[in-house]
C-alpha atoms as one frame of an Amber mdcrd trajectory, in Angstrom:
protein
 138.371 117.077 130.281 138.744 113.345 129.489 138.165 112.344 125.907 136.863
 109.043 124.577 139.419 106.877 122.801 139.727 107.483 119.070 137.520 104.936
 117.246 139.090 102.383 114.970 137.764 101.870 111.434 134.779 104.197 111.668
 134.299 104.210 107.895 136.021 101.340 106.119 138.257 102.317 103.212 136.093
 101.768 100.133 138.031  99.184  98.191 136.298  97.845  95.120 134.793  94.407
  94.634 135.516  92.786  91.255 132.434  92.598  89.050 132.951  88.867  88.576
 132.542  88.306  92.328 129.354  90.382  92.427 127.870  88.426  89.523 128.874
  85.079  91.064 127.029  86.001  94.257 124.028  87.268  92.287 123.796  83.977
  90.387 123.840  81.881  93.564 121.592  83.975  95.786 117.831  83.354  95.586
 116.070  86.672  96.130 112.922  84.910  97.354 114.868  83.183 100.126 116.660
  86.373 101.151 113.546  88.554 101.252 111.653  85.699 102.881 113.833  86.207
 105.951 112.228  89.669 106.339 108.803  89.332 104.708 106.201  86.572 104.841
 105.777  85.748 101.154 103.056  83.724  99.457 102.936  82.369  95.900 100.933
  84.492  93.463 101.176  83.077  89.957 104.787  83.252  88.844 105.660  85.740
  91.575 105.573  85.957  95.346 103.834  88.677  97.282 103.658  90.000 100.822
 103.353  93.129 102.945 105.926  95.731 101.951 108.739  96.153 104.521 109.364
  99.726 103.372 105.963 101.263 104.128 102.932 100.433 106.227 100.146  98.590
 104.429  97.344  96.120 105.146  96.920  94.677 101.648  99.996  93.032 100.087
 101.449  95.100  97.246 105.060  93.903  97.508 106.057  91.525  94.681 109.160
  89.387  94.235 109.934  87.950  90.799 112.177  84.851  91.041 112.872  84.841
  87.294 114.197  88.385  87.023 115.457  88.308  90.653 113.862  91.703  91.287
 111.363  93.050  93.811 108.824  95.834  93.364 106.184  97.429  95.566 103.129
  98.761  93.747 102.313 100.885  96.800 105.491 102.862  97.500 107.311 101.946
  94.252 110.380 100.636  96.061 112.242  98.163  93.890 115.558  96.688  92.862
 117.728  93.609  93.083 118.788  91.549  96.094 121.751  93.815  96.857 119.572
  96.908  96.978 117.061  95.152  99.232 119.736  94.324 101.808 121.214  97.826
 101.563 117.833  99.492 102.134 116.566  97.110 104.794 119.777  97.007 106.828
 120.917 100.582 106.097 124.349  99.415 104.906 126.483 100.265 101.890 126.953
  98.153  98.781 130.247  96.636  99.901 128.774  95.380 103.156 125.687  94.062
 101.371 127.890  92.055  98.996 129.908  90.726 101.939 126.787  89.518 103.757
 125.237  87.873 100.722 128.566  86.353  99.775 128.851  84.809 103.232 125.336
  83.434 102.790 126.324  81.438  99.687 129.875  80.605 100.704 131.730  83.128
  98.532 134.586  85.096 100.066 134.590  88.715  98.984 138.090  89.879  98.086
 138.361  93.586  97.457 140.327  94.976  94.532 143.099  97.313  95.709 142.417
 100.953  95.009 144.708 102.955  92.776 146.838 105.668  94.467 144.334 108.490
  93.855 141.444 106.389  95.126 143.460 105.385  98.169 144.260 109.009  99.001
 140.613 110.084  98.680 139.360 107.124 100.719 141.935 107.783 103.426 140.944
 111.452 103.614 137.266 110.587 104.057 138.085 107.919 106.616 140.173 110.363
 108.647 137.462 113.032 108.448 134.915 110.463 109.617 137.153 109.559 112.556
 137.534 113.239 113.478 133.750 113.697 113.511 133.221 110.616 115.652 135.844
 111.886 118.130 134.227 115.343 118.085 130.773 113.916 118.737 132.009 112.117
 121.827 133.928 115.212 122.902 130.821 117.401 122.672 128.695 114.742 124.413
 131.069 114.583 127.370 131.374 118.373 127.506 127.609 118.701 127.990 128.076
 117.611 131.602 130.944 119.865 132.646 130.076 122.810 134.974 130.490 125.347
 132.163 127.631 123.673 130.206 124.993 124.404 132.882 123.339 126.935 130.562
 123.073 124.329 127.800 121.530 121.780 130.178 119.066 124.405 131.421 118.056
 125.124 127.827 117.395 121.426 127.208 115.263 121.246 130.361 113.221 124.267
 129.232 112.621 122.591 125.872 111.637 119.379 127.625 114.373 117.357 125.880
 115.118 114.257 127.929 118.384 112.359 128.406 117.329 109.510 126.055 116.770
 112.087 123.289 120.136 113.697 124.056 121.802 110.319 123.556 119.708 109.274
 120.536 120.325 112.475 118.581 123.899 113.008 119.779 123.488 116.393 121.500
 126.447 118.035 123.206 128.228 121.244 124.119 131.246 123.088 122.672 133.325
 124.800 125.395 133.662 128.566 125.086 137.456 128.607 124.998 139.157 128.976
 121.628 141.225 125.819 121.256 139.675 123.093 123.433 138.493 120.777 120.638
 141.496 121.629 118.458 143.926 120.545 121.185 141.914 117.396 121.879 142.034
 116.426 118.206 145.779 117.096 118.057 146.232 114.866 121.112 144.449 112.107
 119.190 147.025 112.308 116.412 145.177 114.381 113.812 147.214 116.898 111.847
 146.451 120.601 111.450 145.525 119.968 107.815 143.026 117.222 108.776 141.480
 119.360 111.517 141.017 122.301 109.154 139.631 120.117 106.354 137.039 118.748
 108.797 135.539 122.231 109.174 135.588 121.876 112.962 138.502 124.238 113.356
 139.564 127.327 111.405 143.072 128.120 110.306 144.600 131.067 112.115 144.995
 134.228 110.049 148.612 134.277 111.187 149.162 131.032 109.279 150.138 129.091
 112.394 147.777 126.810 114.317 143.988 126.963 114.341 141.012 127.622 116.611
 137.619 126.027 117.235 134.757 126.927 114.916 132.115 126.134 117.564 132.470
 127.847 120.940 129.951 128.093 123.765 127.166 126.449 121.763 124.651 123.638
 122.194 125.737 121.091 119.585 123.542 119.010 117.268 125.145 116.076 115.433
 124.301 115.791 111.725 124.516 112.154 110.602 124.138 110.405 107.277 121.240
 107.997 106.777 123.291 105.223 108.389 123.849 107.204 111.593 127.501 108.161
 110.972 128.410 111.706 112.155 129.626 113.964 109.352 128.818 117.541 110.445
 127.460 119.625 113.323 125.092 122.475 114.004 125.616 124.767 116.993 123.074
 127.007 118.732 124.112 129.994 120.824 122.894 130.168 124.413 122.894 133.973
 124.652 122.004 136.846 122.323 125.081 136.625 120.108 124.893 136.021 116.362
 124.550 133.935 114.333 121.937 132.062 116.315 122.746 128.816 114.473 126.109
 127.953 112.981 126.558 124.857 110.800 129.641 123.001 109.605 130.899 124.134
 106.190 130.820 121.728 103.280 133.685 119.232 103.285 134.661 116.127 101.284
 132.502 114.272 103.800 129.483 116.587 103.936 127.342 118.477 101.436 124.286
 119.919 103.154 122.164 119.837  99.995 122.387 116.043  99.875 121.363 115.144
 103.446 118.444 115.706 105.804 118.669 115.969 109.577 117.378 113.045 111.624
 116.834 110.545 108.790 118.886 107.824 110.504 116.524 108.040 113.493 113.286
 108.618 111.555 113.877 105.931 108.923 111.751 103.201 110.529 108.921 105.634
 111.269 108.943 106.831 107.671 108.909 103.307 106.264 106.084 102.262 108.594
 103.858 105.280 107.923 104.758 105.653 104.240 105.301 109.382 104.659 107.854
 111.858 106.010 107.120 115.058 107.916 109.562 117.823 106.956 110.174 120.615
 109.485 112.667 123.465 109.715 114.655 123.042 112.920 116.673 120.515 114.877
 114.536 120.912 118.006 111.360 120.479 115.940 112.614 117.030 114.897 113.651
 116.078 118.427 110.502 117.451 120.096 108.110 115.678 117.734 110.073 112.420
 117.931 110.039 112.542 121.731 106.246 112.869 121.624 105.804 109.776 119.444
 105.846 111.359 115.975 108.816 109.397 114.678 108.729 110.045 110.920 110.099
 113.592 111.039 113.211 115.143 109.455 114.570 118.655 108.834 116.093 120.228
 105.730 119.287 121.598 107.356 118.196 125.207 107.002 117.997 125.254 103.213
 115.268 125.003 100.616 114.917 121.375  99.612 117.190 120.177  96.824 116.706
 117.452  94.235 119.369 115.351  95.997 117.479 115.549  99.288 114.249 114.657
  97.515 115.858 111.612  95.902 117.185 110.549  99.302 113.683 110.614 100.790
 112.193 108.889  97.734 114.110 105.775  98.777 111.897 105.643 101.863 108.473
 107.134 101.026 106.241 108.671  98.372 104.336 111.160 100.534 105.608 114.234
 102.360 103.929 116.545 104.848 105.592 119.952 104.995 105.141 121.598 108.385
 106.346 125.121 108.973 105.940 127.994 111.396 102.731 129.968 111.130 104.532
 133.264 110.552 105.016 134.793 107.119 108.776 134.220 107.124 108.363 130.505
 107.628 105.789 130.341 104.842 107.954 132.206 102.347 110.935 129.961 103.104
 108.973 126.828 102.311 107.178 127.556  99.015 110.114 126.582  96.803 110.660
 123.357  98.740 107.038 122.317  98.294 107.105 122.939  94.553 110.348 121.024
  94.122 109.044 118.042  96.097 105.877 117.972  94.004 107.938 118.061  90.797
 109.959 115.117  92.112 106.782 113.027  92.227 105.879 113.238  95.903 102.294
 113.583  97.064 102.837 116.812  99.018 100.530 118.116 101.713 100.945 121.068
 104.044 100.381 121.815 107.714 100.464 125.347 109.086 101.225 125.386 112.807
  98.570 127.637 114.398  99.281 130.618 116.601 102.682 131.385 115.105 104.168
 128.365 116.915 106.887 126.098 115.652 106.202 122.316 115.672 108.226 121.786
 118.858 106.458 124.475 120.890 103.087 123.279 119.585 103.609 119.662 120.640
 104.950 120.734 124.038 101.999 123.026 124.748  99.193 121.000 123.160 100.443
 117.431 123.480 101.182 114.568 121.105  97.544 113.725 120.294  96.820 117.279
 119.185  99.969 117.239 117.036  99.079 113.895 115.463  95.589 115.162 114.689
  97.044 118.323 113.142  99.297 116.306 110.834  96.454 113.968 109.910  94.543
 117.004 108.610  97.323 118.170 106.284  95.997 119.870 103.140  97.036 118.737
  99.647  99.476 121.240  98.161  97.061 122.515  95.506  94.337 123.027  98.121
  96.792 124.895 100.321  97.919 127.169  97.509  94.364 127.994  96.448  93.367
 128.630 100.060  96.352 130.943 100.491  95.307 132.904  97.396  91.812 133.433
  98.832  93.242 134.520 102.187  95.439 137.109 100.477  92.541 138.995  98.837
  88.828 139.719  99.389  86.719 137.529  97.055  83.703 139.799  97.659  85.188
 142.663  95.660  85.994 142.900  91.969  89.602 143.834  92.729  89.863 140.861
  95.089  88.431 138.466  92.507  90.935 139.695  89.934  93.840 139.282  92.368
  92.746 135.770  93.311  92.372 134.693  89.690  95.846 136.049  88.925  97.209
 133.971  91.815  95.405 130.718  91.046  95.828 130.578  87.269  99.487 129.412
  87.485  98.433 126.868  90.117  95.648 125.463  87.948  97.876 125.510  84.887
 100.444 123.300  86.643  97.896 120.546  87.323  98.574 117.878  84.698  95.486
 115.702  85.159  92.563 117.029  83.108  89.931 115.805  85.566  91.771 117.107
  88.620  92.268 120.464  86.941  88.619 120.574  85.926  87.444 119.892  89.480
  89.696 122.522  91.053  88.667 124.985  88.352  85.002 124.406  89.237  85.798
 124.776  92.941  87.568 128.115  92.429  84.697 129.346  90.269  82.123 128.441
  92.954  84.103 130.242  95.647  84.408 133.331  93.456  80.773 133.187  92.390
  81.579 133.128  88.668  81.070 130.665  85.832  83.768 127.969  85.414  84.262
 129.139  81.826  85.515 132.490  83.166  88.290 130.876  85.207  89.062 128.440
  82.389  89.457 131.349  79.972  91.913 133.037  82.346  93.935 129.851  82.642
  94.053 129.517  78.851  95.092 133.170  78.519  97.872 132.617  81.056  99.102
 129.563  79.167  99.063 131.399  75.850 100.962 134.305  77.390 103.636 132.079
  78.943 103.898 129.751  75.942 102.813 126.779  78.011  99.731 126.089  75.901
 101.723 125.311  72.773 104.184 123.168  74.734 101.326 121.294  76.376  99.688
 120.623  73.002 102.957 119.351  71.554 103.579 117.077  74.558 100.016 115.799
  74.491 100.264 115.054  70.778 103.482 113.120  71.306 102.017 111.140  74.205
  99.000 110.225  72.094 101.246 109.057  69.244 102.995 106.759  71.698  99.768
 105.201  72.980  98.601 101.824  71.720  94.979 102.352  72.685  92.339 104.414
  70.871  92.555 108.143  71.591  90.469 111.227  70.895  91.141 113.796  68.245
  92.334 117.244  69.293  89.137 118.811  67.974  86.972 116.533  70.120  89.181
 117.135  73.173  88.690 120.890  72.792  84.923 120.393  72.683  84.903 118.493
  75.973  87.786 118.622  78.474  86.446 115.470  80.134  87.672 113.391  77.198
  91.325 113.623  78.201  90.412 112.106  81.583  87.953 109.421  80.480  90.583
 106.666  80.793  91.132 107.699  84.403  87.364 107.639  85.033  87.174 104.160
  83.540  89.919 102.956  85.872  88.090 104.367  88.891  84.886 102.548  87.918
  86.611  99.242  87.140  88.644  99.390  90.345  85.450 100.116  92.288  83.666
  97.121  90.758  86.618  94.771  91.273  86.915  95.806  94.916  83.145  95.598
  95.589  81.168  93.284  93.280  77.823  94.663  94.486  78.621  97.778  92.418
  78.410  95.866  89.129  74.645  96.318  88.742  74.938 100.047  89.402  77.710
 100.394  86.825  75.907  98.247  84.253  72.716 100.274  84.666  74.675 103.462
  83.942  76.959 102.220  81.155  75.389  99.175  79.540  77.399  96.646  77.536
  79.678  99.074  75.700  80.536 101.565  78.407  84.313 101.923  77.992  86.415
 103.781  75.451  89.691 102.012  76.156  89.831  98.689  74.263  91.427  96.767
  77.150  88.981  98.236  79.660  86.118  97.184  77.371  87.470  93.618  77.149
  87.516  93.354  80.931  84.016  94.828  81.134  82.640  92.304  78.629  84.172
  89.497  80.665  82.352  90.778  83.749  79.087  91.188  81.814  79.367  87.612
  80.517  79.931  86.220  84.012  76.971  88.216  85.316  74.760  86.946  82.501
  75.742  83.365  83.356  74.914  83.967  87.010  78.524  83.399  88.057  79.246
  86.806  89.526  79.569  85.337  93.036  82.627  83.365  91.905  84.109  86.165
  89.875  87.183  86.867  92.082  88.578  83.367  91.516  87.730  83.433  87.818
  89.324  86.848  87.394  92.529  85.666  89.080  92.696  82.740  86.657  92.093
  84.772  83.493  94.158  83.345  80.627  95.082  86.645  78.994  98.414  88.346
  79.688  97.283  91.923  78.987  94.018  91.465  80.869  95.804  89.824  83.778
  98.214  92.764  83.998  95.306  95.235  83.965  93.462  93.366  86.725  96.636
  93.139  88.782  97.242  96.872  88.376  93.654  97.761  89.320  93.701  95.472
  92.353  97.014  96.767  93.648  96.780 100.522  93.202  93.546 102.463  93.467
  93.338 105.469  91.091  93.945 108.578  93.181  90.763 110.538  93.899  90.872
 114.234  94.617  88.864 115.575  97.577  85.117 115.321  97.006  85.327 112.557
  94.413  83.919 109.036  94.880  82.998 105.931  92.888  79.442 107.246  92.453
  80.497 110.682  91.211  83.074 109.238  88.797  80.481 106.781  87.448  78.126
 109.687  86.826  80.855 111.663  85.079  81.676 108.681  82.882  78.004 108.272
  82.025  77.843 111.966  81.205  80.814 111.601  78.879  79.225 108.627  77.098
  75.958 110.509  76.653  77.712 113.579  75.260  79.586 111.389  72.813  76.307
 109.782  71.729  74.843 113.247  71.178  77.768 114.213  68.935  77.475 110.941
  67.009  73.771 111.574  66.445  74.499 115.119  65.295  77.052 113.780  62.818
  74.583 111.210  61.500  71.900 113.872  61.104  74.401 116.063  59.258  75.285
 113.219  56.912  71.613 112.798  56.033  71.428 116.459  55.116  74.672 116.371
  53.146  73.382 113.423  51.146  70.473 115.564  50.066  67.944 113.001  51.215
  64.430 114.403  50.826  62.430 111.239  50.655  60.118 109.840  53.305  62.802
 107.450  54.570  65.321 110.215  55.185  62.721 112.400  56.925  61.649 109.493
  59.138  65.252 108.757  60.070  65.896 112.402  60.895  62.810 112.578  63.144
  63.961 109.462  64.951  67.395 110.972  65.456  65.918 114.216  66.779  63.769
 112.320  69.293  66.773 110.343  70.480  68.839 113.536  70.560  66.314 115.167
  72.905  66.213 112.079  75.117  69.986 112.090  75.444  70.085 115.834  76.182
  67.465 115.386  78.906  69.440 112.511  80.410  72.626 114.579  80.392  70.804
 117.274  82.370  69.788 114.650  84.933  73.265 113.163  85.460  75.419 116.305
  85.283  76.726 117.188  88.722  77.179 120.853  87.932
């Protein structure tokens, strides 16, 4: 079988660029000019802004600072210097990015020679990369020999077209024992290099080697830049193992890569999210049907390295797995790890026990897109799973569900989000929220999390510069830990829709905010409204001559506080009003207590106490009217 010519310089030997050259280029390059070649930027104060090139958005959240020579997106949190921008946008390494920017400003990039150890390691990786490129072409050509008819028939049954075969680098490994090994030897690779590549296995006799992959449909595993570095092979009969992957080598560590990222990269950046599936054919099938932001985890639970790799491209992940129990069990750890790494994780269960590929082939691309658009947030999915595992109509079922959901609720950091999910669980169980809350507290005391949480919360409060609540008051009302978040929701809602100001003012009055900076912004808005200048408030707000206030407004305009399902501006405004009323009630109670402690028995003290009691009743009645539960 003919074999494509061995490629030259597949991976350049990684010589080092002197730091002085890098800094000279950095000092001459204008990041605004460079990014302006990719993004339409407009002046915004001292910075420039535009639509982020790393995720899809309609409102500009991508900022470039010419003074610091850094960029940052408030939407997807991408950021860095000019070198990182070119690396991410062009999918190239640092050396190539420096070369390109150096050429732009007329600086020749001379590489520092590597020391002997570095040279040996670089040469090894370069040779391994060449072997994998040769092997990919070998497998691709072998797919069309007569022996590979079974592999081609399999691809036809799966509906995989020739363009997908070429795009994803599919191929076939002949069934004989030494076909690839002999082809690699003919290309000048040594036995040691062939064995180190993982593509062949050393003979037990100590002489020669034989092919690792034989009689299999081959899937090429590439790095994020599209360079082949490993393979996966699927059997075409009933033999085992069904899938066989390359071993780890100096070129490839499976816990640091994801399958299909080099192809899915643009789709991920455009949509702002990645869909994670289990299998190679799931990636290919979904991509062929127009769902182009999909990758696979190479048959392992997700690792921190894989999560960090995806974080360069998106902040949201949809985990899609087979509807059978095995698929579900294999994915739980991955979902938890991704959530801990800061991703917004949601989950799709493929109905009918299908895998994503079979679902999209049988139901079509529109049905698949709709399914992914209805992905459940991870917490919702976990709680739903707990209710499906037991009968909430029986006492035993209620107990089992509570035991399952208490760790889930305990892991929710946001006080408001936890409170809302706690109320939701209580409603579904038909019990009081205090019952579920007590179980969560008992779980935290048992596991030691409660004391750790209190210590962490105390430390965070010490580090804050704004007024905070005492621990005693926080224990009286769990809403108090989330009042700052509620204030941000209300302020963001008013800034994005000025017609809401009257509604907010009616509920909160002049002094409606606990946070000092929030209150300063609110007083500015109240003053403009009083002067009848609310119609021109956007321009006035943009020109505010206050650094801290300007930063707050910028933050509120760029990133909306995340609402959990069922929440809205109206409901958050009501909750904030409820909090303010409850605080007023406690203040009145304290004032009444101080009158009693002072021993006042005169007419003045009695009159004041009656007035306080009347106001106390009014506030309690108003709380009853605004409480949502």
